Coordinates of C-alpha atoms in Angstrom, one line a residue:
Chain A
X1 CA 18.1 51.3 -28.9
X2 CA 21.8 51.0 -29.2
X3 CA 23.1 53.6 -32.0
X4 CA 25.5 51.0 -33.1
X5 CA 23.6 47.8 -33.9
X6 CA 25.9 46.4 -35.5
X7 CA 28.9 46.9 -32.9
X8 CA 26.2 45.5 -30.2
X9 CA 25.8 42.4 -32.7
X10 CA 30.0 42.0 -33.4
X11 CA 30.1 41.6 -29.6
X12 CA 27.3 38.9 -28.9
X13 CA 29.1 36.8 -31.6
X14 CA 32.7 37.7 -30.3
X15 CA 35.0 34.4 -30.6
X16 CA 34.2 31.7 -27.6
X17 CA 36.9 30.3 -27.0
X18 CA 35.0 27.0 -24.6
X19 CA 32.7 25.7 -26.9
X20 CA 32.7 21.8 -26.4
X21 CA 31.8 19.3 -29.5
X22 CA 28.6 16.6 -28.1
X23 CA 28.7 14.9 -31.1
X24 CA 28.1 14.8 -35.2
X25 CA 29.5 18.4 -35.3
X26 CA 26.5 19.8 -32.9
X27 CA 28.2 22.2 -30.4
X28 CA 27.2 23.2 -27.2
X29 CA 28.0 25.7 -23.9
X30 CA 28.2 24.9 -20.3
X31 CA 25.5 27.6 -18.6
X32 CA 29.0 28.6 -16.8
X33 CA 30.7 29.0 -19.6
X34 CA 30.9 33.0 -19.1
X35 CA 32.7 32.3 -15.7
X36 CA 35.8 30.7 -17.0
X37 CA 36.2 27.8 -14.6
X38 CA 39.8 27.0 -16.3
X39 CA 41.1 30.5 -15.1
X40 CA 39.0 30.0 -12.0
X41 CA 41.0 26.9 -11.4
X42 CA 44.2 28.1 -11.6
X43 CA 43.4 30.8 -8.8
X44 CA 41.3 29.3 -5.9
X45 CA 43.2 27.6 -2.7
X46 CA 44.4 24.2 -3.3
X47 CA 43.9 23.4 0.1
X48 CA 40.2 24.6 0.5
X49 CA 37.7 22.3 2.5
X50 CA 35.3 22.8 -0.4
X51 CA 35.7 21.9 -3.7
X52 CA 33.3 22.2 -6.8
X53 CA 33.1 21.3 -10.0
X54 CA 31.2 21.3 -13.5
X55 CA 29.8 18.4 -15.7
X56 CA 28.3 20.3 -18.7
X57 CA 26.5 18.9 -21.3
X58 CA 26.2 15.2 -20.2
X59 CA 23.6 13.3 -21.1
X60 CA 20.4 13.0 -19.7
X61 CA 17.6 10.9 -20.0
X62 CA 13.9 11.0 -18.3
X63 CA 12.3 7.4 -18.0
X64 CA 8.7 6.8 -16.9
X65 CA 7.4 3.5 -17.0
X66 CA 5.7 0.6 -14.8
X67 CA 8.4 -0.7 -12.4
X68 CA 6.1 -4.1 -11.8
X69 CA 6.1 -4.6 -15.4
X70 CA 8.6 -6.9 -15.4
X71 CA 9.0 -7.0 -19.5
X72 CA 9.9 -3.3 -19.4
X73 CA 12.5 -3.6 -15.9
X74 CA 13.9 -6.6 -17.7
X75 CA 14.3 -4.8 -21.2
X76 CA 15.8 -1.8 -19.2
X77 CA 18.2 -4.5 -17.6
X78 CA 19.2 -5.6 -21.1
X79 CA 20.0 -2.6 -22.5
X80 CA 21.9 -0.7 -19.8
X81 CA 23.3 -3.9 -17.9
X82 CA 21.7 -2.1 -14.8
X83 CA 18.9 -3.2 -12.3
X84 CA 16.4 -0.2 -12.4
X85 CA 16.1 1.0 -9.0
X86 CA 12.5 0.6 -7.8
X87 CA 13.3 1.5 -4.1
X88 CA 12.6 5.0 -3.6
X89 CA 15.4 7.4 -3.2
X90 CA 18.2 4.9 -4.5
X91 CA 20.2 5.3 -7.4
X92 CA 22.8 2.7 -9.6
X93 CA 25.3 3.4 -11.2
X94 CA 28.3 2.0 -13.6
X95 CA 31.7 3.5 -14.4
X96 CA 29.3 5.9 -17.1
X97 CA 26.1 5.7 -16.3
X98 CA 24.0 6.9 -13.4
X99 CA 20.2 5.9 -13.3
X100 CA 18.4 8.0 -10.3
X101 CA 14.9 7.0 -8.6
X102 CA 12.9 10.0 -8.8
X103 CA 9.4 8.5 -8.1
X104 CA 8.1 5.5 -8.4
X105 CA 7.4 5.9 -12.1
X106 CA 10.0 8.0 -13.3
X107 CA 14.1 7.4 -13.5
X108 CA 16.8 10.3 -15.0
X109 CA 19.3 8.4 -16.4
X110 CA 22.5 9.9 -17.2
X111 CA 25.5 9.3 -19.9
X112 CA 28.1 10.5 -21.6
X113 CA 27.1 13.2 -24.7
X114 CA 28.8 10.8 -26.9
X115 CA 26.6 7.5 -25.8
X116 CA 23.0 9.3 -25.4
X117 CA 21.8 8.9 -29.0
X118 CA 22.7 5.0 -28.9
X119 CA 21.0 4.4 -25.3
X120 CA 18.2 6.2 -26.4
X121 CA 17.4 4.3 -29.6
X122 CA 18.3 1.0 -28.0
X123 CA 15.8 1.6 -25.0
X124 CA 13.4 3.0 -27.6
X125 CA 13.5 -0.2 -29.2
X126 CA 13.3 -2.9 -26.1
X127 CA 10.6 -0.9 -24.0
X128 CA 7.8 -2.1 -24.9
X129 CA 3.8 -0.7 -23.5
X130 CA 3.2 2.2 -21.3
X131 CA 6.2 4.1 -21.2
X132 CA 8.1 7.5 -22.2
X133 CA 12.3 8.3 -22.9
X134 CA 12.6 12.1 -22.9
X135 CA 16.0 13.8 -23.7
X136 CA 16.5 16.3 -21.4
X137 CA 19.9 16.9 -21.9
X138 CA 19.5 20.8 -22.9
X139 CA 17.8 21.5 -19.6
X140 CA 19.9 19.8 -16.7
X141 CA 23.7 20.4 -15.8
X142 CA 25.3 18.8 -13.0
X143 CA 27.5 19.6 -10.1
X144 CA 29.6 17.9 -8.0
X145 CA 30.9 19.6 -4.6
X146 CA 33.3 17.5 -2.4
X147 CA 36.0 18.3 0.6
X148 CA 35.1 17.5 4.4
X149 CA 33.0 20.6 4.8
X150 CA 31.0 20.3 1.5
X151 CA 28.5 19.3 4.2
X152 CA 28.4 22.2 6.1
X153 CA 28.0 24.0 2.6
X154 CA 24.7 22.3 1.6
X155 CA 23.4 22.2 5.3
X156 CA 22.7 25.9 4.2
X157 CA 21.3 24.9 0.7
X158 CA 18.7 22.2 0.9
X159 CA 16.3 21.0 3.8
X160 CA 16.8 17.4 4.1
X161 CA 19.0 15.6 6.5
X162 CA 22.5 15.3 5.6
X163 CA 23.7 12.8 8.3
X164 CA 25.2 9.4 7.1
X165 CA 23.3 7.6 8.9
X166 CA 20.2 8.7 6.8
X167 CA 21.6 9.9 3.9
X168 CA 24.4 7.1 3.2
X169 CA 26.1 7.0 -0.4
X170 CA 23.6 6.0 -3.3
X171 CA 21.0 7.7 -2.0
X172 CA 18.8 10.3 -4.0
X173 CA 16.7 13.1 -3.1
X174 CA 14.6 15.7 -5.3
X175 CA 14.6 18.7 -3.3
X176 CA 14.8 22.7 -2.8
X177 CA 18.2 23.9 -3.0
X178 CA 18.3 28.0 -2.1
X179 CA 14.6 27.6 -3.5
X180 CA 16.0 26.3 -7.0
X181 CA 14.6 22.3 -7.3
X182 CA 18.0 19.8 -7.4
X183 CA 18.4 16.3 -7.2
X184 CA 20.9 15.7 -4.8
X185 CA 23.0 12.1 -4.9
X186 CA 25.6 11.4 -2.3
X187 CA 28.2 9.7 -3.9
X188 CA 30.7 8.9 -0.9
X189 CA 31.0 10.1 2.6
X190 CA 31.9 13.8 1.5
X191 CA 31.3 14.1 -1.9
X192 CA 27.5 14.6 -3.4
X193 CA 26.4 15.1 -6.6
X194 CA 23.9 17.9 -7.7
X195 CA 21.9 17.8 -11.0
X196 CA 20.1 21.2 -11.4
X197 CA 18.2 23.1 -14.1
X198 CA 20.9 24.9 -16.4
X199 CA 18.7 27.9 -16.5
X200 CA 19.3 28.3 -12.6
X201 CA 23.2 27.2 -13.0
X202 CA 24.8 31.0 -12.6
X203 CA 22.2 31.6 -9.2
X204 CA 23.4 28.0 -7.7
X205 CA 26.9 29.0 -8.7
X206 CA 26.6 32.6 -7.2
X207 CA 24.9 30.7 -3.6
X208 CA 27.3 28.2 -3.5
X209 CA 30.4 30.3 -3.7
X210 CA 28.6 32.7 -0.3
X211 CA 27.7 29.6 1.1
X212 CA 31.7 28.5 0.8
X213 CA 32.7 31.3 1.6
X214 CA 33.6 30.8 5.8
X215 CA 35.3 28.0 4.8
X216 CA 36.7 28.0 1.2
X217 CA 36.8 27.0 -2.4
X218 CA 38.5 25.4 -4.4
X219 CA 37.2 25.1 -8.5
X220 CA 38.3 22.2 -10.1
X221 CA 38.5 21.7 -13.8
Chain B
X1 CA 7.3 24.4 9.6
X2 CA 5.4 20.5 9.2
X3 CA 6.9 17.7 8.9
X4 CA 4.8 15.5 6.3
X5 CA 5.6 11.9 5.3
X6 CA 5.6 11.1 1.6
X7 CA 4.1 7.6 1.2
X8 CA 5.7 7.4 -2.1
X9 CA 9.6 8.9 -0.9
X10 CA 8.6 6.9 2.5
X11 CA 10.4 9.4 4.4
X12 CA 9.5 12.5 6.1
X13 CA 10.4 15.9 4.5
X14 CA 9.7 18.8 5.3
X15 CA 6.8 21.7 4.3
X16 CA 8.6 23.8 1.9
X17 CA 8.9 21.0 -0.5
X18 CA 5.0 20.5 -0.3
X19 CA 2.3 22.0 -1.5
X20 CA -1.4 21.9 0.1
X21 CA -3.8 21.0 -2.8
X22 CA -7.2 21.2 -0.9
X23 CA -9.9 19.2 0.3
X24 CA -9.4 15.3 -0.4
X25 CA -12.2 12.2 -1.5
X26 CA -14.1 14.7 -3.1
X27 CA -16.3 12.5 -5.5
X28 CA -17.1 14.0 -9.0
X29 CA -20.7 13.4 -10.0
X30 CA -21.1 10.1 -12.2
X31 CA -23.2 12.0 -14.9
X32 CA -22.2 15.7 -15.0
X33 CA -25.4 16.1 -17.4
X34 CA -27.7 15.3 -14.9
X35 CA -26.9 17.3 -11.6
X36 CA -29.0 19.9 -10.6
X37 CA -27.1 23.6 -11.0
X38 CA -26.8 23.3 -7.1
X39 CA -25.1 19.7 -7.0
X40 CA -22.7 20.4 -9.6
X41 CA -21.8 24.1 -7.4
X42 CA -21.2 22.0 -4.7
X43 CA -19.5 19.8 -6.1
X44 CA -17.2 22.2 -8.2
X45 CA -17.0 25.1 -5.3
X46 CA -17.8 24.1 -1.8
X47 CA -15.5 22.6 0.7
X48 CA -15.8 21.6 4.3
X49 CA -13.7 24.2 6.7
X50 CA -14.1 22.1 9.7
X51 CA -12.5 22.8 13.0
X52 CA -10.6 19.7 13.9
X53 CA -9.4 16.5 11.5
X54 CA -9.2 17.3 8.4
X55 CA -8.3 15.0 5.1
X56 CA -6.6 16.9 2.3
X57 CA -4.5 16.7 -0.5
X58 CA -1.0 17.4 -0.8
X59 CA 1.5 17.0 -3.4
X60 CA 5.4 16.7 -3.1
X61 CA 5.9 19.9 -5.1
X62 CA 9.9 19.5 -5.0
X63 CA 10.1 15.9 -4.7
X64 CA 8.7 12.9 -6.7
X65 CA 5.7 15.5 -7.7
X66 CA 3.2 13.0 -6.8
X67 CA -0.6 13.4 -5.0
X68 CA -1.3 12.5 -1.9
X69 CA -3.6 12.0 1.5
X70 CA -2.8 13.8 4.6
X71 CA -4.8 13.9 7.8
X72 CA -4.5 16.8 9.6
X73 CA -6.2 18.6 12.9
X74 CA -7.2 22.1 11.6
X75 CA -6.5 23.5 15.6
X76 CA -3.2 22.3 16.2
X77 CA -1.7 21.7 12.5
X78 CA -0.7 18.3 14.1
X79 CA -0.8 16.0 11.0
X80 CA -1.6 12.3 12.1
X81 CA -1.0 10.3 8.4
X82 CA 0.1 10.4 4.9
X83 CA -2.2 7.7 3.2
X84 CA -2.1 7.1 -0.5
X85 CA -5.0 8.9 -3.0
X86 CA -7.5 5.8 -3.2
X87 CA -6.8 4.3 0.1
X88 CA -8.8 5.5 3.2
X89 CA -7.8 7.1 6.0
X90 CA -7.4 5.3 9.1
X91 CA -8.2 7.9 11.8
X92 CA -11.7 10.4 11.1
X93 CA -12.7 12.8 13.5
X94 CA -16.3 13.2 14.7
X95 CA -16.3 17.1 13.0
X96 CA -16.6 17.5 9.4
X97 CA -13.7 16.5 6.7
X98 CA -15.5 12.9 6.4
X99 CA -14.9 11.0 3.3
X100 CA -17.6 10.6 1.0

Protein backbone atom coordinates (compact mmCIF):
# COMPACT_ATOMS: atom_id res chain seq x y z
CA UNK A 1 0.00 0.00 0.00
CA UNK A 2 2.88 2.19 -0.73
CA UNK A 3 1.60 5.81 -1.89
CA UNK A 4 4.30 5.87 -4.36
CA UNK A 5 4.13 2.80 -6.61
CA UNK A 6 5.92 3.81 -8.84
CA UNK A 7 9.05 5.11 -6.64
CA UNK A 8 8.68 1.46 -4.81
CA UNK A 9 8.93 -0.05 -8.45
CA UNK A 10 12.17 2.50 -9.64
CA UNK A 11 13.88 1.00 -6.65
CA UNK A 12 13.31 -2.95 -7.20
CA UNK A 13 14.73 -2.28 -10.74
CA UNK A 14 17.61 0.03 -9.46
CA UNK A 15 20.89 -0.69 -11.63
CA UNK A 16 22.71 -4.18 -10.38
CA UNK A 17 25.76 -3.73 -10.79
CA UNK A 18 26.83 -8.00 -10.31
CA UNK A 19 24.84 -9.58 -12.76
CA UNK A 20 26.97 -12.46 -14.33
CA UNK A 21 26.34 -13.68 -18.16
CA UNK A 22 25.72 -18.03 -18.08
CA UNK A 23 25.52 -18.03 -21.60
CA UNK A 24 23.53 -17.01 -25.02
CA UNK A 25 22.81 -13.63 -23.41
CA UNK A 26 20.68 -15.32 -20.31
CA UNK A 27 21.78 -13.52 -17.14
CA UNK A 28 21.65 -14.57 -13.82
CA UNK A 29 22.27 -13.48 -9.78
CA UNK A 30 24.22 -15.27 -7.18
CA UNK A 31 21.44 -15.65 -4.07
CA UNK A 32 24.28 -13.46 -2.30
CA UNK A 33 24.43 -11.11 -4.62
CA UNK A 34 22.77 -8.39 -2.15
CA UNK A 35 25.75 -8.99 0.20
CA UNK A 36 28.51 -7.67 -2.03
CA UNK A 37 31.19 -10.31 -1.46
CA UNK A 38 33.78 -8.06 -3.65
CA UNK A 39 33.52 -5.23 -0.97
CA UNK A 40 33.26 -8.07 1.65
CA UNK A 41 36.63 -9.16 0.36
CA UNK A 42 38.38 -6.23 0.58
CA UNK A 43 37.50 -5.92 4.44
CA UNK A 44 37.67 -9.29 6.26
CA UNK A 45 41.25 -10.42 8.01
CA UNK A 46 43.62 -11.90 5.58
CA UNK A 47 44.93 -13.92 8.20
CA UNK A 48 41.65 -15.51 9.41
CA UNK A 49 41.59 -19.37 10.17
CA UNK A 50 38.35 -19.47 8.16
CA UNK A 51 37.81 -18.70 4.87
CA UNK A 52 34.67 -18.85 2.56
CA UNK A 53 33.66 -18.44 -0.64
CA UNK A 54 30.87 -18.36 -3.41
CA UNK A 55 30.40 -20.49 -6.63
CA UNK A 56 27.14 -19.00 -8.14
CA UNK A 57 25.47 -20.14 -10.94
CA UNK A 58 27.54 -23.31 -11.91
CA UNK A 59 26.06 -25.97 -13.45
CA UNK A 60 24.24 -28.61 -12.03
CA UNK A 61 23.02 -31.64 -13.21
CA UNK A 62 20.70 -34.47 -11.39
CA UNK A 63 21.39 -38.13 -12.78
CA UNK A 64 19.26 -41.19 -11.96
CA UNK A 65 19.88 -44.27 -13.61
CA UNK A 66 20.80 -48.08 -13.07
CA UNK A 67 24.48 -48.21 -11.90
CA UNK A 68 24.58 -52.24 -12.97
CA UNK A 69 23.47 -51.26 -16.29
CA UNK A 70 26.58 -51.31 -17.70
CA UNK A 71 25.40 -49.69 -21.27
CA UNK A 72 24.32 -46.61 -19.36
CA UNK A 73 27.78 -46.46 -16.78
CA UNK A 74 29.68 -46.97 -19.94
CA UNK A 75 27.79 -44.29 -21.99
CA UNK A 76 28.25 -42.00 -18.93
CA UNK A 77 32.03 -42.88 -19.14
CA UNK A 78 32.00 -41.86 -22.77
CA UNK A 79 30.65 -38.77 -22.50
CA UNK A 80 32.20 -37.22 -19.32
CA UNK A 81 35.60 -39.31 -19.48
CA UNK A 82 34.66 -40.11 -15.84
CA UNK A 83 33.97 -43.51 -14.05
CA UNK A 84 30.45 -42.98 -12.31
CA UNK A 85 30.92 -43.53 -8.77
CA UNK A 86 28.71 -46.42 -7.65
CA UNK A 87 30.32 -46.65 -4.13
CA UNK A 88 28.24 -44.85 -1.82
CA UNK A 89 29.40 -41.58 -0.48
CA UNK A 90 32.31 -41.05 -3.14
CA UNK A 91 32.59 -38.56 -5.50
CA UNK A 92 35.06 -37.93 -9.00
CA UNK A 93 36.09 -35.30 -10.24
CA UNK A 94 38.26 -33.60 -13.24
CA UNK A 95 39.79 -30.18 -13.45
CA UNK A 96 35.72 -29.00 -14.27
CA UNK A 97 33.64 -31.42 -13.48
CA UNK A 98 32.51 -32.91 -10.17
CA UNK A 99 30.03 -36.03 -10.22
CA UNK A 100 28.71 -36.72 -6.47
CA UNK A 101 27.18 -40.17 -5.29
CA UNK A 102 23.99 -39.30 -3.75
CA UNK A 103 22.29 -42.66 -3.60
CA UNK A 104 22.63 -45.54 -5.30
CA UNK A 105 20.51 -44.32 -8.13
CA UNK A 106 21.05 -40.79 -8.34
CA UNK A 107 24.42 -38.65 -9.16
CA UNK A 108 24.62 -34.40 -9.17
CA UNK A 109 26.95 -33.66 -11.56
CA UNK A 110 28.41 -30.34 -11.71
CA UNK A 111 29.99 -27.98 -14.65
CA UNK A 112 30.79 -24.87 -15.65
CA UNK A 113 27.49 -22.51 -16.76
CA UNK A 114 29.20 -22.36 -20.14
CA UNK A 115 29.51 -26.40 -20.65
CA UNK A 116 25.98 -27.53 -19.14
CA UNK A 117 23.87 -27.24 -22.21
CA UNK A 118 26.53 -29.40 -24.28
CA UNK A 119 26.94 -32.24 -21.36
CA UNK A 120 23.36 -32.33 -21.09
CA UNK A 121 22.53 -33.01 -24.77
CA UNK A 122 25.50 -35.29 -25.16
CA UNK A 123 24.36 -37.49 -22.06
CA UNK A 124 20.83 -37.10 -23.39
CA UNK A 125 21.88 -38.66 -26.40
CA UNK A 126 24.20 -41.77 -25.17
CA UNK A 127 21.88 -42.85 -22.05
CA UNK A 128 19.91 -45.08 -23.26
CA UNK A 129 16.69 -47.03 -20.97
CA UNK A 130 15.63 -46.24 -17.56
CA UNK A 131 17.00 -43.10 -16.74
CA UNK A 132 16.46 -39.13 -15.97
CA UNK A 133 19.03 -35.77 -16.58
CA UNK A 134 17.42 -32.97 -14.61
CA UNK A 135 18.95 -29.32 -14.70
CA UNK A 136 18.94 -28.17 -11.50
CA UNK A 137 21.12 -25.35 -11.88
CA UNK A 138 18.49 -22.61 -10.71
CA UNK A 139 18.05 -24.34 -7.41
CA UNK A 140 21.64 -25.22 -6.01
CA UNK A 141 24.65 -22.80 -5.19
CA UNK A 142 27.76 -23.92 -3.78
CA UNK A 143 30.19 -23.02 -1.08
CA UNK A 144 33.45 -23.72 -0.34
CA UNK A 145 34.93 -22.99 3.31
CA UNK A 146 38.64 -23.77 3.88
CA UNK A 147 41.43 -22.57 6.60
CA UNK A 148 42.61 -25.00 9.52
CA UNK A 149 39.61 -24.31 11.69
CA UNK A 150 36.92 -24.62 8.86
CA UNK A 151 36.52 -27.82 10.89
CA UNK A 152 35.70 -26.59 13.96
CA UNK A 153 33.16 -24.31 11.94
CA UNK A 154 31.02 -27.13 10.49
CA UNK A 155 31.48 -29.29 13.72
CA UNK A 156 28.74 -26.79 14.78
CA UNK A 157 26.71 -27.08 11.35
CA UNK A 158 26.17 -30.63 10.31
CA UNK A 159 25.98 -34.01 12.40
CA UNK A 160 28.26 -36.32 10.77
CA UNK A 161 31.76 -37.12 11.66
CA UNK A 162 34.34 -34.85 10.50
CA UNK A 163 37.55 -36.82 11.38
CA UNK A 164 39.95 -37.76 8.49
CA UNK A 165 39.99 -40.87 9.25
CA UNK A 166 36.27 -41.27 8.27
CA UNK A 167 35.68 -38.56 6.34
CA UNK A 168 39.02 -38.50 4.03
CA UNK A 169 39.03 -36.22 0.75
CA UNK A 170 36.48 -37.40 -1.97
CA UNK A 171 34.02 -38.33 0.21
CA UNK A 172 30.31 -37.11 0.00
CA UNK A 173 27.59 -36.80 2.40
CA UNK A 174 23.81 -35.48 2.05
CA UNK A 175 23.13 -34.14 5.37
CA UNK A 176 21.50 -31.37 7.78
CA UNK A 177 23.44 -28.33 7.98
CA UNK A 178 21.83 -25.79 10.76
CA UNK A 179 18.56 -27.83 9.76
CA UNK A 180 19.04 -26.69 5.98
CA UNK A 181 19.82 -30.15 3.81
CA UNK A 182 23.62 -29.76 2.11
CA UNK A 183 25.79 -32.04 0.41
CA UNK A 184 28.97 -31.80 1.96
CA UNK A 185 32.33 -32.96 -0.10
CA UNK A 186 35.71 -32.79 1.50
CA UNK A 187 37.93 -31.80 -1.02
CA UNK A 188 41.41 -31.85 0.92
CA UNK A 189 42.49 -32.12 4.54
CA UNK A 190 40.87 -28.54 5.42
CA UNK A 191 38.95 -27.48 2.72
CA UNK A 192 35.16 -28.96 2.08
CA UNK A 193 32.84 -28.16 -0.37
CA UNK A 194 29.09 -27.36 0.38
CA UNK A 195 26.33 -27.48 -2.31
CA UNK A 196 23.11 -26.05 -0.81
CA UNK A 197 19.68 -24.92 -1.98
CA UNK A 198 19.97 -21.23 -3.17
CA UNK A 199 16.78 -20.39 -1.54
CA UNK A 200 18.48 -21.16 1.97
CA UNK A 201 21.93 -19.40 0.73
CA UNK A 202 21.47 -15.90 2.87
CA UNK A 203 20.38 -18.32 6.29
CA UNK A 204 23.65 -20.59 5.66
CA UNK A 205 25.56 -17.32 4.98
CA UNK A 206 24.07 -15.59 8.20
CA UNK A 207 25.09 -19.26 10.42
CA UNK A 208 28.25 -19.51 8.98
CA UNK A 209 29.53 -16.14 9.57
CA UNK A 210 28.24 -16.77 13.86
CA UNK A 211 29.60 -19.98 13.59
CA UNK A 212 33.15 -18.18 12.38
CA UNK A 213 32.79 -15.90 14.43
CA UNK A 214 35.39 -17.22 17.69
CA UNK A 215 37.72 -17.70 15.22
CA UNK A 216 37.48 -15.59 12.08
CA UNK A 217 36.66 -14.90 8.51
CA UNK A 218 38.01 -14.28 5.76
CA UNK A 219 35.62 -13.77 2.25
CA UNK A 220 37.29 -14.54 -0.72
CA UNK A 221 36.35 -13.45 -4.09
CA UNK B 1 19.42 -39.30 19.91
CA UNK B 2 19.76 -43.09 17.68
CA UNK B 3 22.25 -44.00 15.90
CA UNK B 4 20.73 -45.89 12.72
CA UNK B 5 22.71 -47.50 9.91
CA UNK B 6 21.69 -46.75 6.39
CA UNK B 7 22.12 -49.98 4.32
CA UNK B 8 22.22 -47.94 1.33
CA UNK B 9 24.94 -44.90 2.72
CA UNK B 10 26.45 -48.13 4.68
CA UNK B 11 27.38 -46.01 7.43
CA UNK B 12 25.78 -44.97 10.58
CA UNK B 13 24.18 -41.53 10.88
CA UNK B 14 22.45 -40.18 13.10
CA UNK B 15 18.47 -39.61 14.03
CA UNK B 16 17.85 -36.15 12.94
CA UNK B 17 18.55 -37.08 9.36
CA UNK B 18 15.86 -39.95 9.64
CA UNK B 19 12.58 -40.12 9.63
CA UNK B 20 10.26 -43.01 11.22
CA UNK B 21 7.76 -44.08 8.47
CA UNK B 22 5.76 -46.70 10.50
CA UNK B 23 5.04 -50.20 10.74
CA UNK B 24 7.14 -52.41 8.08
CA UNK B 25 6.09 -55.88 5.81
CA UNK B 26 2.74 -54.72 5.87
CA UNK B 27 1.27 -56.78 2.89
CA UNK B 28 -1.47 -54.89 0.72
CA UNK B 29 -4.40 -57.25 -0.09
CA UNK B 30 -3.89 -58.95 -3.66
CA UNK B 31 -7.49 -58.02 -4.82
CA UNK B 32 -8.54 -54.82 -3.05
CA UNK B 33 -12.20 -55.64 -4.64
CA UNK B 34 -12.61 -58.53 -2.73
CA UNK B 35 -11.74 -57.79 1.01
CA UNK B 36 -14.32 -57.63 3.41
CA UNK B 37 -14.82 -53.74 4.83
CA UNK B 38 -12.92 -55.17 7.94
CA UNK B 39 -9.84 -56.65 6.05
CA UNK B 40 -9.28 -53.78 3.98
CA UNK B 41 -9.49 -51.41 7.72
CA UNK B 42 -6.98 -53.46 8.88
CA UNK B 43 -5.10 -53.44 6.35
CA UNK B 44 -5.33 -49.58 5.64
CA UNK B 45 -5.47 -48.46 9.66
CA UNK B 46 -4.35 -50.96 12.20
CA UNK B 47 -0.82 -51.42 13.33
CA UNK B 48 0.75 -53.61 15.89
CA UNK B 49 2.01 -51.36 19.11
CA UNK B 50 3.95 -54.19 20.62
CA UNK B 51 6.06 -53.95 23.64
CA UNK B 52 9.44 -55.21 22.67
CA UNK B 53 11.07 -55.84 18.90
CA UNK B 54 9.65 -54.06 16.57
CA UNK B 55 10.19 -53.89 12.51
CA UNK B 56 9.56 -50.48 10.95
CA UNK B 57 10.28 -48.35 8.27
CA UNK B 58 12.53 -45.62 8.15
CA UNK B 59 13.67 -43.39 5.48
CA UNK B 60 16.98 -41.27 5.27
CA UNK B 61 15.05 -37.96 5.13
CA UNK B 62 18.37 -35.87 4.70
CA UNK B 63 20.47 -38.38 3.06
CA UNK B 64 20.09 -40.62 -0.04
CA UNK B 65 16.06 -40.31 0.64
CA UNK B 66 15.75 -43.87 0.37
CA UNK B 67 13.23 -46.58 2.41
CA UNK B 68 14.31 -48.75 4.68
CA UNK B 69 14.06 -51.75 7.53
CA UNK B 70 14.98 -51.13 11.00
CA UNK B 71 14.52 -53.49 13.95
CA UNK B 72 14.05 -51.90 17.01
CA UNK B 73 13.03 -52.88 20.93
CA UNK B 74 10.04 -50.60 21.69
CA UNK B 75 11.37 -50.67 25.76
CA UNK B 76 14.84 -49.63 25.30
CA UNK B 77 14.89 -47.83 21.75
CA UNK B 78 17.96 -50.12 21.23
CA UNK B 79 17.83 -50.70 17.49
CA UNK B 80 19.45 -54.19 16.52
CA UNK B 81 19.50 -53.84 12.31
CA UNK B 82 18.97 -51.87 9.28
CA UNK B 83 17.93 -54.51 6.65
CA UNK B 84 16.83 -53.57 3.17
CA UNK B 85 12.75 -53.22 2.17
CA UNK B 86 12.28 -56.85 0.67
CA UNK B 87 14.84 -58.66 2.66
CA UNK B 88 13.86 -60.17 6.10
CA UNK B 89 14.85 -59.46 9.19
CA UNK B 90 17.23 -61.57 10.90
CA UNK B 91 16.39 -61.23 14.62
CA UNK B 92 12.13 -61.41 15.56
CA UNK B 93 11.08 -61.13 18.97
CA UNK B 94 8.52 -63.50 20.47
CA UNK B 95 5.89 -60.26 21.00
CA UNK B 96 4.15 -58.82 18.23
CA UNK B 97 5.90 -56.74 15.11
CA UNK B 98 6.12 -60.32 13.23
CA UNK B 99 6.34 -60.13 9.46
CA UNK B 100 3.60 -61.23 7.62
Amino acid sequence: MSDNPASSKEQYKAPITDWTGVADGVTGRSPLAHVGFDELAQMTPSDAPVQLREYALKGHLTLRCNPEDAAQTAAFEAVTGLALPTAPLSSVASSDTTVRWIAPDEWLISVPASALFSLQQRLQDALTGHCALVDVSSGLTVFELSGERAVDVLKKCVPVDLHQRHFPAGKVVSTGFAKASCTLRRLNDETFELVVRRSFADYIWLWLQDASLEYGLRVEN
Amino acid sequence: MLSIYCPHCAEHRDEEEFHYKGQAHIARPSDPDKCSDEEWGNYMYFRANPRGIHHEVWVHALGCRKFFNVTRDTRSYQVFESYLIGTSPSITGEQGGQPS
